[in-house]
């Protein structure tokens, strides 16, 4: 499950793995997870040990 914020919906969602579109290793310790919200809007969640933001981060 991924906690993500959708700008278009204006809401946070807990999204299951079947909403994952792609995974990208941006650099050592940082992973970008591309997702779609329940309305089909595209969003990206950053994950990993080297993120300087506490909690889930969205781009």
mmCIF file of C-alpha atoms in Angstrom, residues 31-54:
data_model
loop_
_atom_site.group_PDB
_atom_site.id
_atom_site.type_symbol
_atom_site.label_atom_id
_atom_site.label_comp_id
_atom_site.label_asym_id
_atom_site.label_seq_id
_atom_site.Cartn_x
_atom_site.Cartn_y
_atom_site.Cartn_z
ATOM 1 C CA UNK A 31 12.913 5.262 -5.684
ATOM 2 C CA UNK A 32 10.098 6.968 -7.621
ATOM 3 C CA UNK A 33 6.845 5.001 -7.712
ATOM 4 C CA UNK A 34 4.448 6.038 -10.499
ATOM 5 C CA UNK A 35 0.807 5.416 -9.548
ATOM 6 C CA UNK A 36 -2.723 6.216 -10.623
ATOM 7 C CA UNK A 37 -5.347 7.344 -8.122
ATOM 8 C CA UNK A 38 -8.841 5.814 -8.071
ATOM 9 C CA UNK A 39 -9.953 8.397 -10.670
ATOM 10 C CA UNK A 40 -7.045 7.488 -12.988
ATOM 11 C CA UNK A 41 -4.897 10.597 -12.384
ATOM 12 C CA UNK A 42 -1.135 10.071 -12.638
ATOM 13 C CA UNK A 43 1.031 10.753 -9.544
ATOM 14 C CA UNK A 44 4.510 9.958 -8.250
ATOM 15 C CA UNK A 45 5.552 8.950 -4.727
ATOM 16 C CA UNK A 46 9.196 9.138 -3.639
ATOM 17 C CA UNK A 47 10.460 6.413 -1.341
ATOM 18 C CA UNK A 48 13.765 5.304 0.112
ATOM 19 C CA UNK A 49 16.281 5.830 2.881
ATOM 20 C CA UNK A 50 17.846 9.018 1.459
ATOM 21 C CA UNK A 51 14.690 11.155 1.326
ATOM 22 C CA UNK A 52 14.988 14.310 3.466
ATOM 23 C CA UNK A 53 11.214 14.542 4.044
ATOM 24 C CA UNK A 54 9.595 12.810 7.003
#
